[in-house]
PDB file of C-alpha atoms in Angstrom:
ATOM      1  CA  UNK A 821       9.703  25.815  15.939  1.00  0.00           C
ATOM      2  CA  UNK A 822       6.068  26.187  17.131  1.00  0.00           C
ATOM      3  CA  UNK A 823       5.208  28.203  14.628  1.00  0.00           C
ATOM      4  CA  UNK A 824       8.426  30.615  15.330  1.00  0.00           C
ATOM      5  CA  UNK A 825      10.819  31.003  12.670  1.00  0.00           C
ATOM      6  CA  UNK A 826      14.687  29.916  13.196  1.00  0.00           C
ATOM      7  CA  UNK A 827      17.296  31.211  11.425  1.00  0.00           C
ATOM      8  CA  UNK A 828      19.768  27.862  10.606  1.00  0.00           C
ATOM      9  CA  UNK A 829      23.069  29.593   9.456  1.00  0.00           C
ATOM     10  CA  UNK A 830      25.660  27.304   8.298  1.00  0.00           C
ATOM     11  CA  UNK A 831      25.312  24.777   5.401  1.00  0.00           C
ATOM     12  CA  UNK A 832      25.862  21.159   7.794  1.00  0.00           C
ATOM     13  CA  UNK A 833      23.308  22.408  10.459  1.00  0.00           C
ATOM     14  CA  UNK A 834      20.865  22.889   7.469  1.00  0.00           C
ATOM     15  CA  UNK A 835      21.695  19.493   6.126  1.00  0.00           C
ATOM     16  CA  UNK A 836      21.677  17.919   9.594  1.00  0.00           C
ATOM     17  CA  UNK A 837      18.052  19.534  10.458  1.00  0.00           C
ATOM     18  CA  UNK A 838      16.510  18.715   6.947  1.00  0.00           C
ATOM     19  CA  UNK A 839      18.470  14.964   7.111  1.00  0.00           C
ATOM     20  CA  UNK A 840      16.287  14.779  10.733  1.00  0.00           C
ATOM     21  CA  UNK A 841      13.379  16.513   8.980  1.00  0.00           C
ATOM     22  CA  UNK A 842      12.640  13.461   6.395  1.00  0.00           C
ATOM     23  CA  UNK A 843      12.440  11.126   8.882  1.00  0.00           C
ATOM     24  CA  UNK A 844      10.777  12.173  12.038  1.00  0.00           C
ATOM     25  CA  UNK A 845      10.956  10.173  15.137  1.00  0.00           C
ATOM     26  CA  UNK A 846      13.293   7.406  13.662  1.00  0.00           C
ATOM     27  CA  UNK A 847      16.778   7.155  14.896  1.00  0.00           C
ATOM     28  CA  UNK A 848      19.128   7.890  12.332  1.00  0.00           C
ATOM     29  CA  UNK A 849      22.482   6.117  13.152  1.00  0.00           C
ATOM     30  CA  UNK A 850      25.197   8.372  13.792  1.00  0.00           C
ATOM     31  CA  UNK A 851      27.627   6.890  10.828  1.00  0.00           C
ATOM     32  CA  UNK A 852      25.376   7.598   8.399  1.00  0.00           C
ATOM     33  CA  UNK A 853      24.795  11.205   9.630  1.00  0.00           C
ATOM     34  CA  UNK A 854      28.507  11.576   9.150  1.00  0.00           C
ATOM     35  CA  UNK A 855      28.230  10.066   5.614  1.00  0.00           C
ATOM     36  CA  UNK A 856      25.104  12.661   4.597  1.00  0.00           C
ATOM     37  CA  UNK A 857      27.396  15.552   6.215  1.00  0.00           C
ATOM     38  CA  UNK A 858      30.619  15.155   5.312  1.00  0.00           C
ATOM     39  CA  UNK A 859      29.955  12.249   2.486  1.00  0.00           C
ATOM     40  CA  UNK A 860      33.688  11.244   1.259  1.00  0.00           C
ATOM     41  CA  UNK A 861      36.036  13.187   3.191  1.00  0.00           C
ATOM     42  CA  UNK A 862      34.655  13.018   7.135  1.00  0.00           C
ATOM     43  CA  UNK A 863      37.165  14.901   9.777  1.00  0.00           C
ATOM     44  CA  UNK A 864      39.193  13.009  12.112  1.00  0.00           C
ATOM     45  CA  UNK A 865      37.096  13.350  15.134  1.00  0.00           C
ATOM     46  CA  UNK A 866      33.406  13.317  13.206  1.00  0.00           C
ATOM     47  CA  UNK A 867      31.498  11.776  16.030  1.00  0.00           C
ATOM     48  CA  UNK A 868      32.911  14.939  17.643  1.00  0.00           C
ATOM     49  CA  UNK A 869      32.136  17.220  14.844  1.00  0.00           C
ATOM     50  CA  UNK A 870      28.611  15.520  14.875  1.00  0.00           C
ATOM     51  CA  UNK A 871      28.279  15.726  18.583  1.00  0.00           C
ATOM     52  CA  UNK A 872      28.716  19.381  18.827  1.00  0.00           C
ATOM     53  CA  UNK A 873      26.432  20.428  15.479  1.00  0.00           C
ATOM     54  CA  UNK A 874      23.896  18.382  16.941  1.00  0.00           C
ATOM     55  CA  UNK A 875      24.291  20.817  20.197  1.00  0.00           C
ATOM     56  CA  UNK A 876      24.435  23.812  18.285  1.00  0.00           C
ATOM     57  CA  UNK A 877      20.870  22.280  16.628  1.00  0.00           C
ATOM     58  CA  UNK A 878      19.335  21.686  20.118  1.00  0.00           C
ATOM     59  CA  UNK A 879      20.545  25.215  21.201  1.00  0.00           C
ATOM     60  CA  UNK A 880      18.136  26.708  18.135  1.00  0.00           C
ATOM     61  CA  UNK A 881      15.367  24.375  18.128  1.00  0.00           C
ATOM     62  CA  UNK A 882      14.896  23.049  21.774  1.00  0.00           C
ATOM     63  CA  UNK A 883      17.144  20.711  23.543  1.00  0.00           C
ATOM     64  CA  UNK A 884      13.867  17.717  23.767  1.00  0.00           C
ATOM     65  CA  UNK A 885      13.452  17.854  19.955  1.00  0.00           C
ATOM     66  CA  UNK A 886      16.448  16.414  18.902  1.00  0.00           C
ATOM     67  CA  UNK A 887      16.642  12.814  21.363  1.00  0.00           C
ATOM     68  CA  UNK A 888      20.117  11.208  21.784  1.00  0.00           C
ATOM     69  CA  UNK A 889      19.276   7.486  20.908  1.00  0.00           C
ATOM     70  CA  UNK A 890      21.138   4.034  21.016  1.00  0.00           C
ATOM     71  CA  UNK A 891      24.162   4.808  18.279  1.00  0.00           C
ATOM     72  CA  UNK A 892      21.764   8.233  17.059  1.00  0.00           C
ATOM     73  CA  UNK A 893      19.940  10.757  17.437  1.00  0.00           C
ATOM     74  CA  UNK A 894      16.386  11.142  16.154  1.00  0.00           C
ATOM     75  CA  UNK A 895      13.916  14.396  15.969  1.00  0.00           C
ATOM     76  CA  UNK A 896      11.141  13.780  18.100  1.00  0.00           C
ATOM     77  CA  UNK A 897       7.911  15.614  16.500  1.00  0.00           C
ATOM     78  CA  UNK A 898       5.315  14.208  15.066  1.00  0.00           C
ATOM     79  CA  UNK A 899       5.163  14.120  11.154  1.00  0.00           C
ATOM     80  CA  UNK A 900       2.579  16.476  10.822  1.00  0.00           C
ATOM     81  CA  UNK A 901       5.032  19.261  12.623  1.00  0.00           C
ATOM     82  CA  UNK A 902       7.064  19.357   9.375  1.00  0.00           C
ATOM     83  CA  UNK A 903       5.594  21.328   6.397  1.00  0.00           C
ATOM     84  CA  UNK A 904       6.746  18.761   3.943  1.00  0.00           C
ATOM     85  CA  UNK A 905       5.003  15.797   5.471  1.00  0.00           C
ATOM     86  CA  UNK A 906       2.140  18.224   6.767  1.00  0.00           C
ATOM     87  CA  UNK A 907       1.714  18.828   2.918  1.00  0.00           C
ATOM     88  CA  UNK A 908       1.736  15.633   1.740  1.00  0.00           C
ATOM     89  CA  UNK A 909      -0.962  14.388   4.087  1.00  0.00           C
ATOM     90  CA  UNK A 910      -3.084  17.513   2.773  1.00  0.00           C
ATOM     91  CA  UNK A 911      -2.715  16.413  -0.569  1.00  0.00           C
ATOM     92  CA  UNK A 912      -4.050  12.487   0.405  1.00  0.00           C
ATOM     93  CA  UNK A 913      -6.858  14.296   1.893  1.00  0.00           C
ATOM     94  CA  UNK A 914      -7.896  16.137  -1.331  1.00  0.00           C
ATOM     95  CA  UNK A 915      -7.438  13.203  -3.142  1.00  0.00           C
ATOM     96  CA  UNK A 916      -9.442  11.386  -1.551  1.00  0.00           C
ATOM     97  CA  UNK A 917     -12.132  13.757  -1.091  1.00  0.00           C
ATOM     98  CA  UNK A 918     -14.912  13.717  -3.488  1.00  0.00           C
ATOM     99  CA  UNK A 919     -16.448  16.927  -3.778  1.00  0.00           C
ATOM    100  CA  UNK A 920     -14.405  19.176  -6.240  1.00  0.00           C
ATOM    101  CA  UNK A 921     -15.311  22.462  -3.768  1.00  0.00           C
ATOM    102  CA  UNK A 922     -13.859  20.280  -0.497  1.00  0.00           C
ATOM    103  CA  UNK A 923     -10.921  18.893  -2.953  1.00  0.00           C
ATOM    104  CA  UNK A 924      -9.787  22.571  -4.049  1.00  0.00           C
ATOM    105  CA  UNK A 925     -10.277  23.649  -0.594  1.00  0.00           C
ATOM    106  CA  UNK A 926      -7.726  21.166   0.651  1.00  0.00           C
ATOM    107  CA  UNK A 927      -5.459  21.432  -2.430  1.00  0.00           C
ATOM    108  CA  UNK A 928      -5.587  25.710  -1.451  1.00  0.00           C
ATOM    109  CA  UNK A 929      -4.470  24.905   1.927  1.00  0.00           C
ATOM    110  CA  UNK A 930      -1.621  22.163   1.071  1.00  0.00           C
ATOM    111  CA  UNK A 931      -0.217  25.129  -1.044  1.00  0.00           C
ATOM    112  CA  UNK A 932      -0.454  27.845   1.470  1.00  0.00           C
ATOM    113  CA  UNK A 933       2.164  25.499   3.219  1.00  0.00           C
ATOM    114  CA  UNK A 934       4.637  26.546  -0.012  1.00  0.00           C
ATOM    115  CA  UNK A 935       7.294  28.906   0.695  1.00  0.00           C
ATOM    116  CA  UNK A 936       9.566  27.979  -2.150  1.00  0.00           C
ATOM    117  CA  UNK A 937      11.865  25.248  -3.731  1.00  0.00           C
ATOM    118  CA  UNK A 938      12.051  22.235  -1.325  1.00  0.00           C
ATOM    119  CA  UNK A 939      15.424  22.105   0.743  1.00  0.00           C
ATOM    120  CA  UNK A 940      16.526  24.908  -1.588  1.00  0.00           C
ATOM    121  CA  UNK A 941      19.099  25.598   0.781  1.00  0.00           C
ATOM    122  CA  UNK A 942      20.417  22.209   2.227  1.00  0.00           C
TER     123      UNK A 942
END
């Protein structure tokens, strides 16, 4: 975060960062948290279980970034924060930009943002 890179070991923190990730600054309900971590076979106590990854998240990224919020939790960055959405809005700009130099330009720096496959490890 800020430009520091966090090491996210563990498969459902991955999935619960990259599940807040797509959808900056909405509130994701809870119960379907639980169904994107734990899909068909959620433990007893998964608000529990959800409660205390979602700690273990704060604890790596910042304890403001992820907000507890009426029956959720949401991450609260703007858009452009995330590469993948920081991307995409790089790409509208170099389509809509005219000038093949200023379009390449733009396309150049949307791919400097690459790193690999998306969510290759969620």
């Amino acid at each position: 975060m800020g430009g520091e890179r966090v090491e996210i070991s563990g498969a459902r923190l991955r999935v619960l960062l990259v599940r807040f990730a797509l959808e900056p600054g909405r509130t994701i309900p809870s119960e379907r948290l639980i169904d994107d971590l734990w899909e068909d076979d959620p433990p007893a106590a998964a608000p529990n279980a959800l409660q205390s990854l979602v700690s273990r998240l704060r604890a790596l990224i910042g304890r403001d970034v992820i907000r507890s919020a009426q029956g959720g939790y949401r991450l609260d960055v703007p858009p452009e924060v995330i590469d993948a959405h920081d991307f995409e809005a790089r790409l509208r700009t170099a389509r809509g930009t005219p000038d093949p130099r200023d379009r390449a330009a733009a396309l150049r720096e949307a791919l400097a943002l690459w790193r690999g496959p998306a969510l290759a490890d969620a």
